[in-house]
PDB file of C-alpha atoms in Angstrom:
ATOM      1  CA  UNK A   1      11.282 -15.956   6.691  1.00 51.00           C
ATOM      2  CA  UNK A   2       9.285 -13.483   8.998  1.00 68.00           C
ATOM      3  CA  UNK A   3       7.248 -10.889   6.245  1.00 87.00           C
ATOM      4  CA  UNK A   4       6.995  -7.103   7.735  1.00 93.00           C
ATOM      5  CA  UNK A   5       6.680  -6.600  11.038  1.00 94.00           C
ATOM      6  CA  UNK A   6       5.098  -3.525  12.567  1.00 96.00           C
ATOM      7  CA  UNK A   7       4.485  -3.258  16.581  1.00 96.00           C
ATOM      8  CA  UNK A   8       1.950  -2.229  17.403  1.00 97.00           C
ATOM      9  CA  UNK A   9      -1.129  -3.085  15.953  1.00 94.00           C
ATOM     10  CA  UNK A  10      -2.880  -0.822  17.699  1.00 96.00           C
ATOM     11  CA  UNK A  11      -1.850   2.299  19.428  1.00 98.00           C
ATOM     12  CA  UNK A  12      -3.947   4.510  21.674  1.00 98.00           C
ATOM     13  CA  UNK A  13      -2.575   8.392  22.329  1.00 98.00           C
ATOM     14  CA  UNK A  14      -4.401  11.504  24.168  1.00 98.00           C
ATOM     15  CA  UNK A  15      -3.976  14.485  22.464  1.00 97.00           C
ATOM     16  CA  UNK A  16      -0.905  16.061  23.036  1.00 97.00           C
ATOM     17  CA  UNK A  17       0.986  13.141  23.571  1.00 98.00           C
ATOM     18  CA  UNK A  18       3.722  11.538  21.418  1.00 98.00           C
ATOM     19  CA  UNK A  19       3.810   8.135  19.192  1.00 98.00           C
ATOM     20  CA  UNK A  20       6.318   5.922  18.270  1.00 98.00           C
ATOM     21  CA  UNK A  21       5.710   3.428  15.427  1.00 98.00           C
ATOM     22  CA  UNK A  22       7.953   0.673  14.820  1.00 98.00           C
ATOM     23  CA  UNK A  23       8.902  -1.234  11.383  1.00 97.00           C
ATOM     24  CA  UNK A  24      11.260  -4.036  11.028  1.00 97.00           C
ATOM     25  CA  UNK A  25      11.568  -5.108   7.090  1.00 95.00           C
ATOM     26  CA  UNK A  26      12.061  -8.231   6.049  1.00 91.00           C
ATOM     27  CA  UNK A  27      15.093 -10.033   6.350  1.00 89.00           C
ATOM     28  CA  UNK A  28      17.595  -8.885   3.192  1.00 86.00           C
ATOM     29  CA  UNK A  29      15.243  -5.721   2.709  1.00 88.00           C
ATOM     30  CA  UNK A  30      17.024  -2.461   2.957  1.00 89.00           C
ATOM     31  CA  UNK A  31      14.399  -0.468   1.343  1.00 91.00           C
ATOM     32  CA  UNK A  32      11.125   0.970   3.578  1.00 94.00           C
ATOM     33  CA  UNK A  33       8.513   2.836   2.881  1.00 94.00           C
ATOM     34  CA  UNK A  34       5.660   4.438   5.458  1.00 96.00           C
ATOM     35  CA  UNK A  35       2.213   4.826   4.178  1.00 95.00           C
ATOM     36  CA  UNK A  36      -0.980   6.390   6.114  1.00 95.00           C
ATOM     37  CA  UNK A  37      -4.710   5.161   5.182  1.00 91.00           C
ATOM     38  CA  UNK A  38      -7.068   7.873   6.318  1.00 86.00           C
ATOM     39  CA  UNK A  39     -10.534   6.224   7.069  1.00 78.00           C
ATOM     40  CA  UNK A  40     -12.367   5.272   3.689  1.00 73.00           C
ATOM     41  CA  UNK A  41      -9.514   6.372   2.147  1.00 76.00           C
ATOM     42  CA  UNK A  42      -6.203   4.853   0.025  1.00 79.00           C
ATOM     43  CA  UNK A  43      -2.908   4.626   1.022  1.00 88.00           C
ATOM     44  CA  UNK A  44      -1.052   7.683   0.528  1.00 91.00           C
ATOM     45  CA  UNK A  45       3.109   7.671   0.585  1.00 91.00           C
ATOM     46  CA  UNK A  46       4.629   9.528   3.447  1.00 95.00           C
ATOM     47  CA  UNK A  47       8.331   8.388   3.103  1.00 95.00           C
ATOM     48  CA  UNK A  48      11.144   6.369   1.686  1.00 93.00           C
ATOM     49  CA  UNK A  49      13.865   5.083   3.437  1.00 94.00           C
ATOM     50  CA  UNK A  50      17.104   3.086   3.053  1.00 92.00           C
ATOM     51  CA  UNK A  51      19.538   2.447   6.315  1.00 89.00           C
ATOM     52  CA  UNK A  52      20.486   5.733   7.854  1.00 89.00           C
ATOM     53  CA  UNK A  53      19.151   7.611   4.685  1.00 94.00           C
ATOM     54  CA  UNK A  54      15.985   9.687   4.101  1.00 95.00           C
ATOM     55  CA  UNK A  55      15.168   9.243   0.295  1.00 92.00           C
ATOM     56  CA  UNK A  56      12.059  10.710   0.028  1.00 91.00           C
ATOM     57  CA  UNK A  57       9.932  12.478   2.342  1.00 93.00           C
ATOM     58  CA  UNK A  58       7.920  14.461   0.083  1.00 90.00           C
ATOM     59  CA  UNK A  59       4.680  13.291   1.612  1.00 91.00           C
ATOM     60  CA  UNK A  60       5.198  13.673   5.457  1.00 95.00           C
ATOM     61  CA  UNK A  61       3.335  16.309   6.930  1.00 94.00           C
ATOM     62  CA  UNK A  62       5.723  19.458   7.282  1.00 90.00           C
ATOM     63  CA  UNK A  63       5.651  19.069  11.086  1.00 95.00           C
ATOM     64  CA  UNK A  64       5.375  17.133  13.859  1.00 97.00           C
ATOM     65  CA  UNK A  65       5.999  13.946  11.462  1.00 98.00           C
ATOM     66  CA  UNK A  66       9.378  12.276  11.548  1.00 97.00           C
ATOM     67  CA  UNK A  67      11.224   8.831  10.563  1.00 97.00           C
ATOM     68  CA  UNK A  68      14.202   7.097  11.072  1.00 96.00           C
ATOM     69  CA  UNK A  69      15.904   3.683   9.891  1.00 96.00           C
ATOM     70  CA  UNK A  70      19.214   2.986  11.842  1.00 93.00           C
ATOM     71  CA  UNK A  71      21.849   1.323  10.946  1.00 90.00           C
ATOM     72  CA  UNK A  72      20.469  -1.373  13.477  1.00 90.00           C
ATOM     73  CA  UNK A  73      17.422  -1.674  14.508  1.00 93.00           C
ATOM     74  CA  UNK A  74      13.738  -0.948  12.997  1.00 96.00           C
ATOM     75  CA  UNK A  75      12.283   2.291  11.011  1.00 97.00           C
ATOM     76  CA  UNK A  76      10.167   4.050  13.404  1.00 98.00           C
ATOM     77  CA  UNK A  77       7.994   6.629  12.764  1.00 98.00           C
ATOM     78  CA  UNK A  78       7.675   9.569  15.469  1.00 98.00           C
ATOM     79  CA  UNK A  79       4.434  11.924  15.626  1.00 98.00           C
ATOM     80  CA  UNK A  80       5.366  14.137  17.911  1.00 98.00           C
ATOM     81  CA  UNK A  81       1.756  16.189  19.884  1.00 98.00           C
ATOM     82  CA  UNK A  82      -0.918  13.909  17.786  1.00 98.00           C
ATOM     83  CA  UNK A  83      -4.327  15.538  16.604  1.00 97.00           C
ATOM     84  CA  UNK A  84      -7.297  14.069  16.595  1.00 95.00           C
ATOM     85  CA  UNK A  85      -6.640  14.036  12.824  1.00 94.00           C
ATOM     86  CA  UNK A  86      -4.017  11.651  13.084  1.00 96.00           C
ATOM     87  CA  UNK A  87      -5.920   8.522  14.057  1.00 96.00           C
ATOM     88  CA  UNK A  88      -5.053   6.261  10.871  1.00 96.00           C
ATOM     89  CA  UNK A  89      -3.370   3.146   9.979  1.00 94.00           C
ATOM     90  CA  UNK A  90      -0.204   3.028   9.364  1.00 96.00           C
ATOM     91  CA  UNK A  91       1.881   1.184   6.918  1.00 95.00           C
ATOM     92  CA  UNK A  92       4.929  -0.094   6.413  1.00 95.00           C
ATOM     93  CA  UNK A  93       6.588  -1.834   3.715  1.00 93.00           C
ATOM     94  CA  UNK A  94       9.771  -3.133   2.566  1.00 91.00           C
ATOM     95  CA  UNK A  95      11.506  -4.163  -0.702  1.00 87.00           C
ATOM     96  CA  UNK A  96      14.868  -5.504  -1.376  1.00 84.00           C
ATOM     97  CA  UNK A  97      16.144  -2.937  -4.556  1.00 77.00           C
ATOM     98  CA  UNK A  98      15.414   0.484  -4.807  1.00 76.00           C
ATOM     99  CA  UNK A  99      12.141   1.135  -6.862  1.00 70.00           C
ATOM    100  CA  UNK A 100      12.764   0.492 -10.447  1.00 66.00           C
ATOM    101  CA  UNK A 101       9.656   0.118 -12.920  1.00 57.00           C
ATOM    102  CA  UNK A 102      10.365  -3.160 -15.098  1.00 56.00           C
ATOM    103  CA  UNK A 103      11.300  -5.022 -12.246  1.00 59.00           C
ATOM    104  CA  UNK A 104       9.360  -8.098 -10.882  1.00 53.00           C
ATOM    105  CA  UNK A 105       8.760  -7.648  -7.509  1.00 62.00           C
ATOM    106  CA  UNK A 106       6.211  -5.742  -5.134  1.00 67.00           C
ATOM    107  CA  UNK A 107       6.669  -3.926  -1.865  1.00 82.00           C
ATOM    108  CA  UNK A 108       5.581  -6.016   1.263  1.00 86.00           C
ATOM    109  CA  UNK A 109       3.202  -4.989   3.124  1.00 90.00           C
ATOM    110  CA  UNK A 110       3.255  -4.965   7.137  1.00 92.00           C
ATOM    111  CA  UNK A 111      -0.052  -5.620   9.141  1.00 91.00           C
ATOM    112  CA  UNK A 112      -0.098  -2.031  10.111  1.00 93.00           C
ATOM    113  CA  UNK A 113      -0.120   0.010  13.229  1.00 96.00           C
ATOM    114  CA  UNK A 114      -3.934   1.564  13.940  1.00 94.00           C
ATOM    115  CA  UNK A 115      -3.839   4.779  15.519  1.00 97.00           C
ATOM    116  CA  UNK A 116      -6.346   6.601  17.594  1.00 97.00           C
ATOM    117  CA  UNK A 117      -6.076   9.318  19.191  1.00 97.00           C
ATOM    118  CA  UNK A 118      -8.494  10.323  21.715  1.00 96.00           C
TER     119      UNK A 118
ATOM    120  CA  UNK B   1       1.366  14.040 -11.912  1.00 75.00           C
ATOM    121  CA  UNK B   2       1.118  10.194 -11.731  1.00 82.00           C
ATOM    122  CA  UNK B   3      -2.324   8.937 -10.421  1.00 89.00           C
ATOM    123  CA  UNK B   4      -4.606   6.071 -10.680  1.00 93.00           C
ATOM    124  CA  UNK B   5      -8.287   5.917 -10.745  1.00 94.00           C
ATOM    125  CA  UNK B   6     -10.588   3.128  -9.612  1.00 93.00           C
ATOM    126  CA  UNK B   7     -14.436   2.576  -9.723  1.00 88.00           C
ATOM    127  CA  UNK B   8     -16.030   3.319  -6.851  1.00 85.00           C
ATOM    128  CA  UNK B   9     -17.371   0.624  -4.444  1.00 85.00           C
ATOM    129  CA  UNK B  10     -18.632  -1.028  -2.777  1.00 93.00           C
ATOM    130  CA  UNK B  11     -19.232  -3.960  -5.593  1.00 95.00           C
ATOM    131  CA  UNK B  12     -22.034  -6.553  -4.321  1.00 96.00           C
ATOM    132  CA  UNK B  13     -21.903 -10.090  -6.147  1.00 97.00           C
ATOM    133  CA  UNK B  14     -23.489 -12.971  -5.661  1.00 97.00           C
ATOM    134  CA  UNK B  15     -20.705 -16.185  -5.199  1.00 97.00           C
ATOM    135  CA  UNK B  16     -19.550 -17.539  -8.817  1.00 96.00           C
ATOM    136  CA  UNK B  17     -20.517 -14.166 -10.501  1.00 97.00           C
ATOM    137  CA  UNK B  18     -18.155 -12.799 -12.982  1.00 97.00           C
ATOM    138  CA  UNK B  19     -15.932 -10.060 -11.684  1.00 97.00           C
ATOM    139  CA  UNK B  20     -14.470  -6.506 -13.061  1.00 97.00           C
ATOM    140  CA  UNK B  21     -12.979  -3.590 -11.093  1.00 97.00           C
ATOM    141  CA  UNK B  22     -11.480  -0.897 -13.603  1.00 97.00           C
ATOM    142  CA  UNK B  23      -8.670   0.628 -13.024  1.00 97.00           C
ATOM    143  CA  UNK B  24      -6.959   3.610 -15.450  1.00 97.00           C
ATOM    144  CA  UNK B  25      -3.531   5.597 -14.946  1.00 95.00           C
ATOM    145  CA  UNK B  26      -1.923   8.740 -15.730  1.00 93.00           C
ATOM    146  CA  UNK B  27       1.848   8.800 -15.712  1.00 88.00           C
ATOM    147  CA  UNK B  28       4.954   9.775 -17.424  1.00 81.00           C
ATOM    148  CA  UNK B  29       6.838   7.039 -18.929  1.00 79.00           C
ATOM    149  CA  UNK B  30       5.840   3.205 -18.047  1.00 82.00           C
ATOM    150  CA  UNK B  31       4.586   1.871 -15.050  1.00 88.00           C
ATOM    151  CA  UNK B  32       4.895  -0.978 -13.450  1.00 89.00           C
ATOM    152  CA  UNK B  33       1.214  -2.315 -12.368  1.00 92.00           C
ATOM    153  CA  UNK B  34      -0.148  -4.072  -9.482  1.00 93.00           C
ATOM    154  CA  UNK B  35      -3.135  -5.239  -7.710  1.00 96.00           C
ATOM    155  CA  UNK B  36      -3.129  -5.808  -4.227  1.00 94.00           C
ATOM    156  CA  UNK B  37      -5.631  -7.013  -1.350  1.00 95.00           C
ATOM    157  CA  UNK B  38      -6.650  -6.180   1.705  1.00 91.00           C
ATOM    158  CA  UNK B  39      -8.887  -8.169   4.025  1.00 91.00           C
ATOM    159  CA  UNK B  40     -10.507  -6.789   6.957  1.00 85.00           C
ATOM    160  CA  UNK B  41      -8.132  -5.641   9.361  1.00 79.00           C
ATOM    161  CA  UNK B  42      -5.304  -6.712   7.882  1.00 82.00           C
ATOM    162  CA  UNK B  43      -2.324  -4.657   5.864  1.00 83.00           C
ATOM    163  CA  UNK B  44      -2.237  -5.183   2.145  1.00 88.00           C
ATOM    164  CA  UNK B  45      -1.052  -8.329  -0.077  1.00 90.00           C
ATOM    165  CA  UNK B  46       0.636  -7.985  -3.625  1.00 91.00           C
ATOM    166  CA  UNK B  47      -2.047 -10.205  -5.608  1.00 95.00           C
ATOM    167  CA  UNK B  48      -0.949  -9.655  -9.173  1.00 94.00           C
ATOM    168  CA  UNK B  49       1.527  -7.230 -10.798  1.00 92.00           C
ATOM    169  CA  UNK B  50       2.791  -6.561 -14.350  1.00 92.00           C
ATOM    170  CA  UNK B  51       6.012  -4.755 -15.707  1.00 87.00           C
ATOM    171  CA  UNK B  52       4.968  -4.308 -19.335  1.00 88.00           C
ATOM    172  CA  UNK B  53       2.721  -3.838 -21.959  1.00 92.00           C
ATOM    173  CA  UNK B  54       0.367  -6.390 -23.189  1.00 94.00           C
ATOM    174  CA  UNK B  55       1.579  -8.330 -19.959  1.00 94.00           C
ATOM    175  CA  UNK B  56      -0.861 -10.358 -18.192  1.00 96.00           C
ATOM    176  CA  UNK B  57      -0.604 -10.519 -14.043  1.00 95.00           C
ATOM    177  CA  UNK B  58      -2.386 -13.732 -12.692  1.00 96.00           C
ATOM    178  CA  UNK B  59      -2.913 -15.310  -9.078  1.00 95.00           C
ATOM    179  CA  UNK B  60      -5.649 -16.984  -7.400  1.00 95.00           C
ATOM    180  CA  UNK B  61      -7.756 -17.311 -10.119  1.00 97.00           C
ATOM    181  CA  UNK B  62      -7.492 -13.374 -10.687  1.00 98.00           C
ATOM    182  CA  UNK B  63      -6.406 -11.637 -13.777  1.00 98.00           C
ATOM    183  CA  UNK B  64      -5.515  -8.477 -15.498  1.00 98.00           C
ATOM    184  CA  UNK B  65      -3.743  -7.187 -18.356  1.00 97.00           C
ATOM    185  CA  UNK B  66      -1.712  -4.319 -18.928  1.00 96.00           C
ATOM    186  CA  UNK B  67      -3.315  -2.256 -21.799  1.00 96.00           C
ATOM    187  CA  UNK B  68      -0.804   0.875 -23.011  1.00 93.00           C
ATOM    188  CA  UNK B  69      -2.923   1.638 -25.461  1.00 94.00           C
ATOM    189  CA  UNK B  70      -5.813   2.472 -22.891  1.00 95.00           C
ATOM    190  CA  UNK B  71      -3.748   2.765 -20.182  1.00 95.00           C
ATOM    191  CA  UNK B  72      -5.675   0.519 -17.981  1.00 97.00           C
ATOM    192  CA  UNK B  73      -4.782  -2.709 -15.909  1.00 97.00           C
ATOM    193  CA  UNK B  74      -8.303  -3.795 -14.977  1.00 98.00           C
ATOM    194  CA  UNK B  75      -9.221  -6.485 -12.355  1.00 98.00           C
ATOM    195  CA  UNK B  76     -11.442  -9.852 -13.473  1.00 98.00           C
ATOM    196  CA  UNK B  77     -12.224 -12.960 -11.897  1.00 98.00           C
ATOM    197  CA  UNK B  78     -14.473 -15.804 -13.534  1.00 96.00           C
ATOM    198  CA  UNK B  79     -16.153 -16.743 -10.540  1.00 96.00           C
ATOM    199  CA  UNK B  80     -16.030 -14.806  -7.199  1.00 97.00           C
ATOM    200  CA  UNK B  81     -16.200 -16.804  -3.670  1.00 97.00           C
ATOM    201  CA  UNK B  82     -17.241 -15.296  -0.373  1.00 96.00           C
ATOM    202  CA  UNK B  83     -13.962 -15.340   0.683  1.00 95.00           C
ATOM    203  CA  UNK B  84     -12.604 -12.792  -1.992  1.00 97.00           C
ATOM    204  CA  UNK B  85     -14.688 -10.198   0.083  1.00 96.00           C
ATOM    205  CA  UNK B  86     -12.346  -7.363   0.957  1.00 96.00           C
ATOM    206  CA  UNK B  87     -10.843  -4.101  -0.524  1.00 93.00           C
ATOM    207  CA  UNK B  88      -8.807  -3.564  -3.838  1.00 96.00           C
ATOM    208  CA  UNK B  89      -6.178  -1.827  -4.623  1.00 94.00           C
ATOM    209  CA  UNK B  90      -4.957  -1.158  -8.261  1.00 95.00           C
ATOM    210  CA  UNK B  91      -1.304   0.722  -7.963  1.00 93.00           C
ATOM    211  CA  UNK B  92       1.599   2.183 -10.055  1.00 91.00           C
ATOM    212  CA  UNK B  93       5.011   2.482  -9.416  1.00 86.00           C
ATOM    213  CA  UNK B  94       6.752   4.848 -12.212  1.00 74.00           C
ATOM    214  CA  UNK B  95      10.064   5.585 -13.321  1.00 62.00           C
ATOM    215  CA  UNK B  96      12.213   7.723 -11.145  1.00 64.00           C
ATOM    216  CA  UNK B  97       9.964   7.661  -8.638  1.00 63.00           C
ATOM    217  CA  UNK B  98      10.090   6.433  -4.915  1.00 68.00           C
ATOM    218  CA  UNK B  99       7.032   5.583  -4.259  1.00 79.00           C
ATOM    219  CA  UNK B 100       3.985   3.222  -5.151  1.00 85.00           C
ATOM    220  CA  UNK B 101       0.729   5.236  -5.950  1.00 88.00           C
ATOM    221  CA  UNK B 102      -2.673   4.034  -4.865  1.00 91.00           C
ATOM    222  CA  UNK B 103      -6.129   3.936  -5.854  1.00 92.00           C
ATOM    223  CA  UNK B 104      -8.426   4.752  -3.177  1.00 90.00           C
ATOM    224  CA  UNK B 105      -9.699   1.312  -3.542  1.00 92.00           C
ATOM    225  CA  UNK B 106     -12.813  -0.791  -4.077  1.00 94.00           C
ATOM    226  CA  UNK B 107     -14.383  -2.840  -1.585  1.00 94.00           C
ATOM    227  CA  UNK B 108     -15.930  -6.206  -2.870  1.00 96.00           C
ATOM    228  CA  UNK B 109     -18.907  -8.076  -1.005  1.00 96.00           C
ATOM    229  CA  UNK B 110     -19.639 -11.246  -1.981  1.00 97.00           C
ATOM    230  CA  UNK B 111     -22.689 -12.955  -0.878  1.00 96.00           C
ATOM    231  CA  UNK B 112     -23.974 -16.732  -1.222  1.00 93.00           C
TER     232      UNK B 112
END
């Protein structure tokens, strides 16, 4: 049973140009979250997503950010123009129920795709 | 709102030293709490979690209890090995929310 799988691990963008990162949950896992780890920094939520359905995206940046999760296919995450300040690695994760506290499970974490912008 | 705070690293040990890494939360309601890992260059791993109060998490030889009454779910290991070096991340998920919150993490050296 293949965990998260994020392509690709590392991603290399000019300013100005466009990126495209890719999430594929685990298998059974409608549920998928996008995180961003500034360096030295925690993970900080950008958004939630079940098939076809933003949840929450309360912590993407207002613009140039977006995400998608099709009915087939993986979540990807677009940043459309990337900044400088946008080198980061990001994270995806999965789980199989909507977040509920009281429950016994975790997200899963994907390897991550590392982003630099030069 | 909902946070979590976590000493500040890095945290140098020598191997088979006793280990603590605090970690406190704010949040409305009850939290589920969690621990998880990441080694260098690699994403994060779920190493303990707990759903309750007075609940104790446990994996690996790592431990930490859910404390309401201090509202704290800190980190201990017995006796660290080289191999636990890596970074630390205490988390909460709350109720009604969408979203796991972070610490910013503690990094752990361990040194023979």
């Amino acid at each position: 049973n293949a965990g998260v799988m994020q392509n690709p691990r590392h991603l290399v963008r000019r300013r100005g140009q466009e990126a495209r990162l890719r999430c594929s949950p685990m298998k059974g896992h409608s549920h998928v979250y996008w995180y961003r780890q500034l360096p030295e920094e925690g993970l900080k939520f950008m958004v939630y997503l079940q098939k076809e359905n933003i949840i929450d995206e309360s912590g993407m940046p207002k613009e140039r950010f977006s995400a998608e999760f099709p009915k087939e296919g993986p979540s990807i995450l677009r940043i459309q123009q990337v900044v400088r300040g946008d080198s980061a690695a990001y994270f995806c994760a999965s789980s199989p129920y909507p977040p509920r506290t009281g429950t016994n499970y975790g997200y899963t974490f994907g390897s991550g795709t590392r982003l630099t912008v030069v | 709102g909902d946070s979590v705070t976590q000493m500040e690293g890095p945290v140098t040990l020598s191997e088979e030293a006793f280990l603590t890494i605090n970690c406190t939360y704010t949040a409305t309601g009850y939290p589920s709490l969690f621990w998880y890992v990441q080694y260098p260059g690699e994403g994060l791993q779920l190493l303990l979690k707990a759903t309750k109060a007075d609940d104790k998490g446990s994996n690996k030889g790592f431990e930490a209890t859910y404390r309401k009454e201090t509202t704290s779910f800190h980190l201990e290991k017995g006796s660290v090995q080289v191999s636990d070096s890596a970074v630390y991340f205490c988390a909460q998920l709350t109720g009604g929310g969408n979203k796991l919150t972070f610490g910013t993490g503690t990094q752990l050296k361990v040194e023979l």
